[in-house]
Coordinates of C-alpha atoms in Angstrom, one line a residue:
Chain M
X1 CA 99.0 89.3 135.9
X2 CA 98.6 91.7 133.1
X3 CA 98.3 88.8 130.6
X4 CA 95.8 87.1 132.7
X5 CA 93.6 90.2 132.9
X6 CA 93.9 90.7 129.2
X7 CA 92.9 87.2 128.6
X8 CA 89.9 87.5 130.7
X9 CA 88.9 90.8 129.2
X10 CA 89.4 89.4 125.7
X11 CA 87.3 86.3 126.5
X12 CA 84.6 88.4 128.1
X13 CA 84.5 90.7 125.1
X14 CA 84.3 87.8 122.7
X15 CA 81.5 86.1 124.7
X16 CA 79.5 89.3 125.0
X17 CA 79.9 89.9 121.3
X18 CA 78.8 86.4 120.5
X19 CA 75.9 86.4 122.9
X20 CA 74.8 89.8 121.6
X21 CA 74.4 88.7 118.0
X22 CA 70.8 88.3 117.0
X23 CA 69.1 85.5 115.2
X24 CA 67.9 85.2 111.6
X25 CA 65.3 87.3 109.9
X26 CA 61.7 87.2 111.1
X27 CA 60.5 86.0 107.6
X28 CA 57.6 88.4 107.9
X29 CA 55.7 88.5 104.5
X30 CA 58.0 85.9 102.9
X31 CA 57.5 82.5 101.4
X32 CA 59.6 79.4 102.2
X33 CA 62.2 80.6 99.7
X34 CA 62.7 83.9 101.4
X35 CA 60.8 85.8 98.7
X36 CA 57.8 88.1 99.2
X37 CA 54.6 86.0 99.4
X38 CA 52.3 86.2 96.5
X39 CA 48.7 85.5 97.7
X40 CA 47.5 84.9 94.2
X41 CA 49.7 81.9 93.8
X42 CA 49.7 80.0 97.1
X43 CA 52.1 77.2 97.3
X44 CA 51.8 73.9 99.1
X45 CA 53.5 74.6 102.4
X46 CA 54.9 71.2 103.1
X47 CA 54.6 68.3 100.7
X48 CA 57.2 67.8 98.0
X49 CA 56.3 65.9 94.9
X50 CA 58.2 64.3 92.0
X51 CA 57.8 67.3 89.7
X52 CA 60.3 69.8 88.6
X53 CA 58.4 72.8 90.0
X54 CA 58.3 71.2 93.4
X55 CA 62.0 70.1 93.4
X56 CA 62.9 73.6 92.3
X57 CA 60.9 75.2 95.1
X58 CA 61.9 72.7 97.8
X59 CA 65.5 71.9 97.0
X60 CA 67.2 73.9 94.2
X61 CA 66.1 77.4 95.3
X62 CA 66.3 77.1 99.1
X63 CA 69.3 74.8 99.3
X64 CA 71.5 74.7 96.2
X65 CA 71.5 78.4 95.3
X66 CA 73.5 79.2 98.4
X67 CA 76.4 78.6 96.0
X68 CA 75.0 77.6 92.6
X69 CA 73.8 81.0 91.4
X70 CA 75.2 84.0 89.7
X71 CA 78.2 84.4 87.4
X72 CA 80.5 82.6 89.8
X73 CA 78.4 79.5 90.2
X74 CA 80.6 76.4 90.8
X75 CA 81.0 74.4 87.6
X76 CA 79.0 77.0 85.9
X77 CA 75.9 75.3 87.2
X78 CA 73.2 77.8 88.1
X79 CA 70.2 76.3 89.9
X80 CA 68.0 79.3 90.3
X81 CA 64.5 79.0 88.9
X82 CA 65.4 80.9 85.7
X83 CA 68.3 78.6 84.7
X84 CA 68.2 75.3 86.4
X85 CA 66.2 73.2 84.0
X86 CA 68.2 74.3 81.0
X87 CA 71.5 73.6 82.8
X88 CA 70.5 70.2 84.1
X89 CA 68.5 68.1 81.7
X90 CA 70.5 66.5 78.9
X91 CA 73.5 68.6 79.8
X92 CA 76.9 66.9 80.3
X93 CA 78.5 67.3 83.7
X94 CA 81.8 69.1 83.8
X95 CA 83.3 66.7 86.3
X96 CA 82.4 63.5 84.4
X97 CA 81.5 64.6 80.9
X98 CA 80.3 61.1 79.9
X99 CA 77.4 61.5 82.3
X100 CA 74.5 63.9 81.9
X101 CA 73.6 66.0 84.9
X102 CA 70.0 64.7 84.4
X103 CA 69.5 61.9 82.0
X104 CA 65.8 61.6 81.4
X105 CA 64.5 58.2 82.3
X106 CA 67.7 57.1 84.0
X107 CA 68.2 58.4 87.5
X108 CA 71.0 55.9 88.2
X109 CA 73.1 57.4 85.5
X110 CA 72.2 61.0 86.2
X111 CA 75.2 62.8 87.7
X112 CA 73.1 65.0 90.0
X113 CA 71.8 61.8 91.8
X114 CA 75.3 60.5 92.2
X115 CA 76.4 63.9 93.7
X116 CA 73.5 64.1 96.2
X117 CA 73.8 60.5 97.2
X118 CA 77.5 60.8 97.7
X119 CA 78.9 58.2 95.3
X120 CA 80.0 60.4 92.4
X121 CA 83.4 59.7 90.9
X122 CA 84.6 63.2 91.5
X123 CA 84.5 65.7 94.4
X124 CA 82.4 66.0 97.6
X125 CA 78.9 65.0 98.3
X126 CA 76.3 67.8 97.8
X127 CA 75.1 70.0 99.3
X128 CA 78.7 70.8 100.2
X129 CA 79.2 70.4 104.0
X130 CA 75.6 69.2 104.5
X131 CA 73.1 68.8 105.8
X132 CA 72.5 66.3 103.0
X133 CA 69.1 65.7 101.5
X134 CA 67.0 63.0 103.2
X135 CA 66.2 59.7 101.5
X136 CA 62.6 60.7 100.7
X137 CA 63.7 63.9 98.9
X138 CA 66.3 61.9 96.9
X139 CA 63.7 59.3 96.0
X140 CA 61.4 62.1 94.6
X141 CA 64.2 63.5 92.5
X142 CA 64.9 60.0 91.2
X143 CA 61.2 59.5 90.4
X144 CA 61.1 62.8 88.5
X145 CA 64.1 61.8 86.4
X146 CA 62.8 58.2 85.8
X147 CA 59.5 59.5 84.4
X148 CA 61.4 61.6 81.9
X149 CA 62.3 64.7 83.8
X150 CA 59.5 66.8 82.4
X151 CA 59.5 70.5 82.9
Chain S
X1 CA 116.6 46.9 111.9
X2 CA 119.0 49.9 111.6
X3 CA 118.1 53.3 113.1
X4 CA 117.8 54.8 109.6
X5 CA 115.5 52.1 108.4
X6 CA 113.4 52.3 111.6
X7 CA 113.1 56.1 111.1
X8 CA 112.1 55.6 107.4
X9 CA 109.4 53.0 108.5
X10 CA 108.2 55.4 111.1
X11 CA 107.8 58.2 108.6
X12 CA 106.1 55.8 106.1
X13 CA 103.7 54.7 108.8
X14 CA 103.0 58.3 109.8
X15 CA 102.4 59.3 106.1
X16 CA 100.1 56.3 105.8
X17 CA 98.2 57.4 108.9
X18 CA 97.9 60.8 107.4
X19 CA 96.5 59.3 104.2
X20 CA 93.7 57.7 106.2
X21 CA 92.4 61.0 107.6
X22 CA 90.9 64.0 105.9
X23 CA 91.9 67.9 104.5
X24 CA 92.9 71.4 105.3
X25 CA 93.7 74.7 103.7
X26 CA 94.4 78.0 105.4
X27 CA 94.0 79.7 108.7
X28 CA 94.8 83.4 108.2
X29 CA 94.5 84.2 111.9
X30 CA 97.9 82.5 112.3
X31 CA 99.4 85.1 110.0
X32 CA 97.7 87.9 111.9
X33 CA 98.8 86.5 115.2
X34 CA 102.4 86.1 114.0
X35 CA 102.5 89.4 112.1
X36 CA 103.5 87.6 108.9
X37 CA 102.4 87.7 105.3
X38 CA 100.7 84.6 103.8
X39 CA 103.8 84.1 101.6
X40 CA 106.0 83.9 104.6
X41 CA 104.8 80.4 105.4
X42 CA 103.3 79.2 102.1
X43 CA 104.7 78.3 98.7
X44 CA 101.7 79.8 97.1
X45 CA 102.1 83.6 97.3
X46 CA 98.5 84.1 98.1
X47 CA 98.5 81.6 100.9
X48 CA 97.0 78.2 101.7
X49 CA 98.2 74.8 100.7
X50 CA 101.9 73.8 100.7
X51 CA 104.0 75.3 103.4
X52 CA 107.6 76.5 102.8
X53 CA 110.5 75.9 105.2
X54 CA 109.4 78.8 107.4
X55 CA 105.9 77.5 107.4
X56 CA 107.0 74.0 108.4
X57 CA 109.2 75.4 111.2
X58 CA 106.3 77.5 112.4
X59 CA 103.9 74.5 112.3
X60 CA 106.4 72.4 114.3
X61 CA 107.6 75.0 116.8
X62 CA 105.0 77.7 117.3
X63 CA 101.6 75.9 117.1
X64 CA 101.7 72.6 118.9
X65 CA 101.5 72.0 122.6
X66 CA 104.3 69.4 122.6
X67 CA 107.4 68.7 120.6
X68 CA 107.4 65.9 118.0
X69 CA 108.9 62.5 118.8
X70 CA 112.6 62.3 117.8
X71 CA 111.8 59.9 115.0
X72 CA 109.6 62.5 113.3
X73 CA 111.7 65.6 113.8
X74 CA 113.5 67.2 110.9
X75 CA 110.9 67.1 108.1
X76 CA 110.7 70.5 106.4
X77 CA 109.0 69.3 103.2
X78 CA 112.2 70.0 101.1
X79 CA 113.9 67.5 98.8
X80 CA 116.7 67.8 96.2
X81 CA 118.2 71.0 97.7
X82 CA 114.8 72.6 97.9
X83 CA 114.1 72.1 94.2
X84 CA 111.1 69.9 95.2
X85 CA 108.8 70.5 98.1
X86 CA 106.0 68.2 99.1
X87 CA 103.1 68.4 101.5
X88 CA 99.6 67.3 102.3
X89 CA 96.5 68.1 104.3
X90 CA 93.8 65.7 105.4
X91 CA 90.6 66.1 107.4
X92 CA 88.1 63.6 108.6
X93 CA 85.1 64.6 110.6
X94 CA 81.8 63.5 112.1
X95 CA 79.0 66.0 112.2
X96 CA 75.7 65.8 114.0
X97 CA 72.9 68.1 112.7
X98 CA 69.6 69.0 114.3
X99 CA 66.8 70.6 112.4
X100 CA 63.5 71.6 114.1
X101 CA 60.8 69.0 113.3
X102 CA 63.2 66.6 111.7
X103 CA 65.2 63.6 113.0
X104 CA 68.8 64.4 114.1
X105 CA 71.3 63.1 111.6
X106 CA 75.0 62.2 111.9
X107 CA 77.4 61.9 109.0
X108 CA 81.1 61.2 109.1
X109 CA 84.1 60.3 106.9
X110 CA 86.9 61.9 105.0
X111 CA 86.1 65.4 104.0
X112 CA 89.1 66.1 102.0
X113 CA 92.6 64.8 101.3
X114 CA 95.1 66.9 99.3
X115 CA 98.7 66.4 98.2
X116 CA 100.9 69.4 97.2
X117 CA 104.1 69.7 95.3
X118 CA 106.2 72.7 94.2
X119 CA 109.0 72.2 91.8
X120 CA 111.7 74.9 91.2
X121 CA 112.4 74.4 87.5
X122 CA 114.9 77.4 87.5
X123 CA 115.7 78.1 91.2
X124 CA 114.2 81.4 92.4
X125 CA 112.9 82.2 89.0
X126 CA 110.6 79.6 87.6
X127 CA 108.5 77.1 89.4
X128 CA 105.4 74.8 89.1
X129 CA 102.8 74.2 91.8
X130 CA 100.2 71.4 92.1
X131 CA 97.4 71.0 94.6
X132 CA 95.7 67.6 93.9
X133 CA 92.6 66.5 95.8
X134 CA 92.8 62.8 96.2
X135 CA 89.7 62.2 98.3
X136 CA 86.7 62.1 98.4
X137 CA 86.1 60.5 95.0
X138 CA 88.5 60.3 92.1
X139 CA 91.6 62.4 92.2
X140 CA 90.9 66.0 91.1
X141 CA 93.3 68.9 90.3
X142 CA 92.6 72.0 92.4
X143 CA 95.6 74.1 91.5
X144 CA 98.2 73.6 88.8
X145 CA 100.2 76.6 87.6
X146 CA 103.6 77.7 86.5
X147 CA 105.1 80.7 88.4
X148 CA 107.6 83.2 87.0
X149 CA 109.1 85.3 89.8
X150 CA 111.9 87.6 90.7
X151 CA 114.2 86.3 93.5
X152 CA 112.7 87.0 96.9
X153 CA 109.3 87.1 95.2
X154 CA 109.0 90.8 94.7
X155 CA 107.1 90.3 91.5
X156 CA 105.5 87.1 90.3
X157 CA 103.2 85.9 87.6
X158 CA 101.1 82.7 87.7
X159 CA 99.6 81.0 84.7
X160 CA 97.3 78.0 84.9
X161 CA 94.6 77.0 87.4
X162 CA 94.5 78.6 90.8
X163 CA 92.3 80.1 93.5
X164 CA 91.4 83.7 93.1
X165 CA 92.6 86.4 95.4
X166 CA 89.5 87.9 97.1
X167 CA 89.3 88.4 100.9
X168 CA 90.4 86.1 103.6
X169 CA 91.5 82.7 102.3
X170 CA 89.5 80.7 104.9
X171 CA 89.7 77.1 105.7
X172 CA 86.0 77.2 106.1
X173 CA 84.6 77.3 102.5
X174 CA 81.1 77.4 103.9
X175 CA 81.6 80.8 105.6
X176 CA 79.0 83.2 104.2
X177 CA 81.6 85.5 102.8
X178 CA 83.2 82.6 100.8
X179 CA 79.8 81.2 99.6
X180 CA 78.3 84.5 98.6
X181 CA 81.4 85.8 96.8
X182 CA 81.9 82.5 95.0
X183 CA 85.6 82.7 95.7
X184 CA 86.8 79.9 98.0
X185 CA 89.3 77.1 98.2
X186 CA 86.8 74.8 96.5
X187 CA 86.4 76.9 93.3
X188 CA 89.6 77.2 91.2
X189 CA 89.8 79.2 88.0
X190 CA 92.0 79.2 84.9
X191 CA 94.0 82.2 83.7
X192 CA 96.9 84.4 84.7
X193 CA 97.7 86.3 87.9
X194 CA 100.2 89.1 88.4
X195 CA 101.4 89.8 91.9
X196 CA 103.7 92.1 93.9
X197 CA 104.9 91.6 97.4
X198 CA 106.2 94.8 98.9
X199 CA 107.5 95.5 102.4
X200 CA 104.2 96.8 103.6
X201 CA 101.7 95.6 101.0
X202 CA 100.7 92.7 98.8
X203 CA 98.9 93.2 95.5
X204 CA 97.3 90.8 93.0
X205 CA 95.5 91.1 89.7
X206 CA 94.1 88.1 88.0
X207 CA 92.5 87.7 84.6
X208 CA 90.7 84.4 84.3
X209 CA 87.9 82.5 82.6
X210 CA 85.5 82.9 85.5
X211 CA 84.5 79.7 87.3
X212 CA 80.9 80.0 86.2
X213 CA 81.8 80.4 82.5
X214 CA 81.6 76.8 81.3
X215 CA 80.1 75.0 78.4
X216 CA 78.0 77.4 76.3
X217 CA 78.4 80.2 78.9
X218 CA 81.3 82.4 77.9
X219 CA 83.0 85.4 79.5
X220 CA 85.9 86.3 81.8
X221 CA 86.7 87.5 85.3
X222 CA 89.0 90.3 86.5
X223 CA 89.9 90.0 90.2
X224 CA 92.1 92.4 92.1
X225 CA 93.2 92.7 95.7
X226 CA 95.4 95.0 97.7
X227 CA 96.5 94.4 101.3
X228 CA 98.3 97.0 103.5
X229 CA 100.3 95.5 106.3
X230 CA 101.3 97.4 109.4
X231 CA 102.7 96.5 112.9
X232 CA 99.1 96.6 114.3
X233 CA 97.6 94.4 111.7
X234 CA 96.4 94.7 108.1
X235 CA 93.6 95.8 106.0
X236 CA 92.7 94.9 102.4
X237 CA 90.3 95.6 99.6
X238 CA 89.3 93.3 96.8
X239 CA 87.1 93.4 93.8
X240 CA 85.9 90.9 91.2
X241 CA 84.2 91.7 87.9
X242 CA 82.7 88.8 86.0
X243 CA 81.6 89.3 82.5
X244 CA 79.3 86.4 81.4
X245 CA 76.9 85.7 78.6
X246 CA 74.5 84.5 81.3
X247 CA 74.7 87.7 83.4
X248 CA 77.5 89.8 84.9
X249 CA 78.6 89.9 88.5
X250 CA 80.4 92.6 90.5
X251 CA 81.8 91.9 94.0
X252 CA 83.6 94.1 96.4
X253 CA 85.2 93.1 99.7
X254 CA 86.9 94.9 102.6
X255 CA 88.7 92.9 105.1
X256 CA 91.2 93.3 108.0
X257 CA 92.8 91.7 110.9
X258 CA 94.5 92.7 114.2
X259 CA 95.4 91.5 117.6
X260 CA 94.3 92.5 121.1
X261 CA 96.3 90.7 123.7
X262 CA 95.8 87.0 123.2
X263 CA 93.0 87.5 120.7
X264 CA 93.6 87.6 116.9
X265 CA 90.7 89.2 115.1
X266 CA 89.5 88.8 111.5
X267 CA 86.8 90.8 109.8
X268 CA 85.4 90.9 106.2
X269 CA 82.5 92.6 104.5
X270 CA 81.5 91.6 101.0
X271 CA 78.9 93.1 98.7
X272 CA 77.9 91.1 95.6
X273 CA 75.7 92.2 92.8
X274 CA 74.4 89.9 90.0
X275 CA 72.6 91.1 86.9
X276 CA 69.3 89.4 86.5
X277 CA 67.3 88.6 83.4
X278 CA 65.0 91.4 82.4
X279 CA 67.1 94.1 84.0
X280 CA 68.0 95.1 87.6
X281 CA 70.3 93.3 89.9
X282 CA 70.3 90.8 92.8
X283 CA 72.5 92.1 95.6
X284 CA 73.9 90.2 98.6
X285 CA 75.8 91.3 101.7
X286 CA 77.9 89.0 103.7
X287 CA 80.0 89.7 106.8
X288 CA 82.4 87.8 109.0
X289 CA 83.8 88.5 112.4
X290 CA 86.2 86.0 113.9
X291 CA 88.1 86.0 117.2
X292 CA 90.8 83.5 118.0
X293 CA 91.9 83.2 121.6
X294 CA 95.3 81.7 122.2
X295 CA 94.5 80.0 125.5
X296 CA 98.0 78.6 125.5
X297 CA 100.3 77.2 122.9
X298 CA 98.5 74.3 121.3
X299 CA 95.1 75.4 122.4
X300 CA 93.0 77.9 120.3
X301 CA 89.4 78.9 120.8
X302 CA 87.7 80.3 117.8
X303 CA 84.5 82.4 117.9
X304 CA 82.9 83.4 114.6
X305 CA 79.8 85.5 113.9
X306 CA 78.5 85.7 110.4
X307 CA 75.7 87.6 108.7
X308 CA 74.2 87.1 105.2
X309 CA 71.6 89.3 103.6
X310 CA 70.7 87.0 100.6
X311 CA 68.7 89.7 98.8
X312 CA 69.2 93.4 99.7
X313 CA 65.8 94.2 98.2
X314 CA 63.9 91.8 100.5
X315 CA 63.4 92.6 104.2
X316 CA 63.4 90.2 107.1
X317 CA 65.3 87.5 105.2
X318 CA 68.8 87.6 106.7
X319 CA 70.7 84.7 108.0
X320 CA 73.3 84.3 110.7
X321 CA 75.8 81.7 111.6
X322 CA 77.6 81.6 115.0
X323 CA 80.4 79.1 115.6
X324 CA 82.5 78.1 118.6
X325 CA 85.4 75.9 117.8
X326 CA 88.1 74.5 120.1
X327 CA 91.3 73.6 118.3
X328 CA 93.8 71.4 120.1
X329 CA 97.2 70.7 118.4
X330 CA 99.0 68.2 120.6
X331 CA 101.9 67.8 118.3
X332 CA 103.0 69.2 114.9
X333 CA 101.1 67.7 112.0
X334 CA 98.0 66.7 114.0
X335 CA 95.1 68.7 115.2
X336 CA 91.8 67.9 116.9
X337 CA 88.9 70.3 116.4
X338 CA 85.6 70.3 118.2
X339 CA 82.9 72.8 117.2
X340 CA 79.3 73.9 117.6
X341 CA 77.5 76.0 115.0
X342 CA 74.2 77.7 115.5
X343 CA 72.5 78.9 112.3
X344 CA 69.6 81.4 112.2
X345 CA 67.3 82.1 109.3
X346 CA 63.7 82.7 108.5
X347 CA 61.2 80.4 110.4
X348 CA 59.7 79.2 107.1
X349 CA 63.0 77.3 106.4
X350 CA 63.9 75.3 109.5
X351 CA 67.1 74.0 107.9
X352 CA 68.4 77.6 108.0
X353 CA 68.1 77.5 111.8
X354 CA 69.9 74.2 112.3
X355 CA 72.4 73.3 115.0
X356 CA 75.6 71.4 114.2
X357 CA 78.2 69.8 116.4
X358 CA 81.3 68.3 114.9
X359 CA 84.6 66.6 115.8
X360 CA 87.4 66.7 113.3
X361 CA 90.8 65.2 113.0
X362 CA 93.1 67.3 110.9
X363 CA 96.6 66.1 109.8
X364 CA 99.2 67.9 107.7
X365 CA 102.7 67.4 106.7

C-alpha cells in the first residue's frame, strides 16, 4: 500500500516536472545561428549554396559546433567560423591520416564527406546521433570541394 | 552432442548474436538505486565499460525481469582465475526524426559495438584495460591503459588512454552536459590519472594532453573530481582546465543523485567557459535532471529534462531536450529501449525543435 502510493506520487511528480518544463528560447533578435541579428549584413534566410560562407552558416556553425568547438573539440577539430577553414582544407584527418579532411578538387577522397555520408573507415557517422545532413546539403558540400574548396 | 559441447555451442551462438547487435556504456542511476560506487560493478574505477564479478552478478540477478536459461547461467566474465576478464556491449537502433517543414526521416543500424578486456598482470597490483570499438567502421581503441593499484583499490594510478572523470558518466553521449563539457564516452584522452577510493568518497585527478590538442595545437588538460557518498545518495564536484595554444577552457560541474521511493534521481549543472580570439570568453551552461522509475524488476521508465544556454551573453537562445524512455530487460544480457525525445530551440532553427522516436536493442555480456 505504502509502496503503491509512493510509486504514484513519484510518477506524478515526475510527470508534473516534465510537463512543467518550458520550450526553447524565443529567438527574439537572433539570426539562424542564435547570434544577435546584424541588420547591416542581412543573410539569405533559406537557400544554401556551394560556398564556404554558406556551408559555415548553414552547417558548421548551427550543427557541428554543438561538439566541435572550444578547447575540448573532438579530434581537435574546431568548426566555428574563426577556425573551421584552417582546420579543414588540406589538413590530414586524425582518424585516417592518409586522407585530408577536405581535399580541394576531390570530394570523394575528402574525409569530411565520408564522415557525413556514413562510410568513413573509422567511427560513427556525423553529426553524431543525427539527424544526418540531407542529400542536397551533402551535394552542395561536395560541389564546394570539387571546385577547389575556395574560402 | 554432449551437454558440454551443446552449452559451448549455445554460448558461441549467443556471443555471435551479440556481435550482430549494437553498444552501451554506463547507467549511473543503477549505482544510485543500489547505493553502490561505480567501482563496485566495473573494472574501470571511474565506471562504465567492463563489469567485474559483482557487476555481472548484479546484471544477472537484480536488473532483468526473468532468470537466464540454464545453458547461459554461470558467466561472470572471468577466465584464468580472474587474471583475464572479458566483456562486450552492443547497441542497434532505429530512429525516426521529424523536423518542422522537412520530410520525416528514419535511420537504423548498429550504433556501436565494443569489446572489453582487463588483464591482471600482477594480481591486485598491476593490470591493463582495453576498450575496443569494433563497429561502426574500422576497429578503434577507446581506452587502453595500465593501472597500478593497492589491493582493494584504495589508491590507483592509470597511464594511457582513458575517459576523463567529469560529472555523470552517462550512456547518452548526446546529453547537453556531455556535449557542452566535451567530456563523454566518445572522447578519450591520453595521460595519467591518480585516484583514491575511500569509504565515503571517491577522488580523481588526471593530467592529460587534452582531447582538442592535436596536430599543431598544443597544450594539456587538468581534470579533477571529488564525490561524497552517503546513505541518502551522493554529491560531486568536478573541474577541468584546458590549456591550449588555440584558446583555453575552464569547466566546472556539480552533480548528485538520490532516491525517493522507487525513483532514482540524477542531476548535474555544468558551466563551461572558452577563451575567444581577441579577448573575452564564450560561456555555456548545461543542466540535466533525470528520474528513473523502477516500475518493477526488469522495467525502468526514464524521464530526462535538459537545458542548454549555448551563450550566456546572448538572450533568448536556450535549448531544451525532454526524453521519455522505457527500458525493458527481459533477461540478463539483453535490453529493449523505446524512447521519445522532444527538443526545443529558437524558431529560426527548426532542427533544434525536432522530435525523435527510437527503438533500440542493447546486448551486453
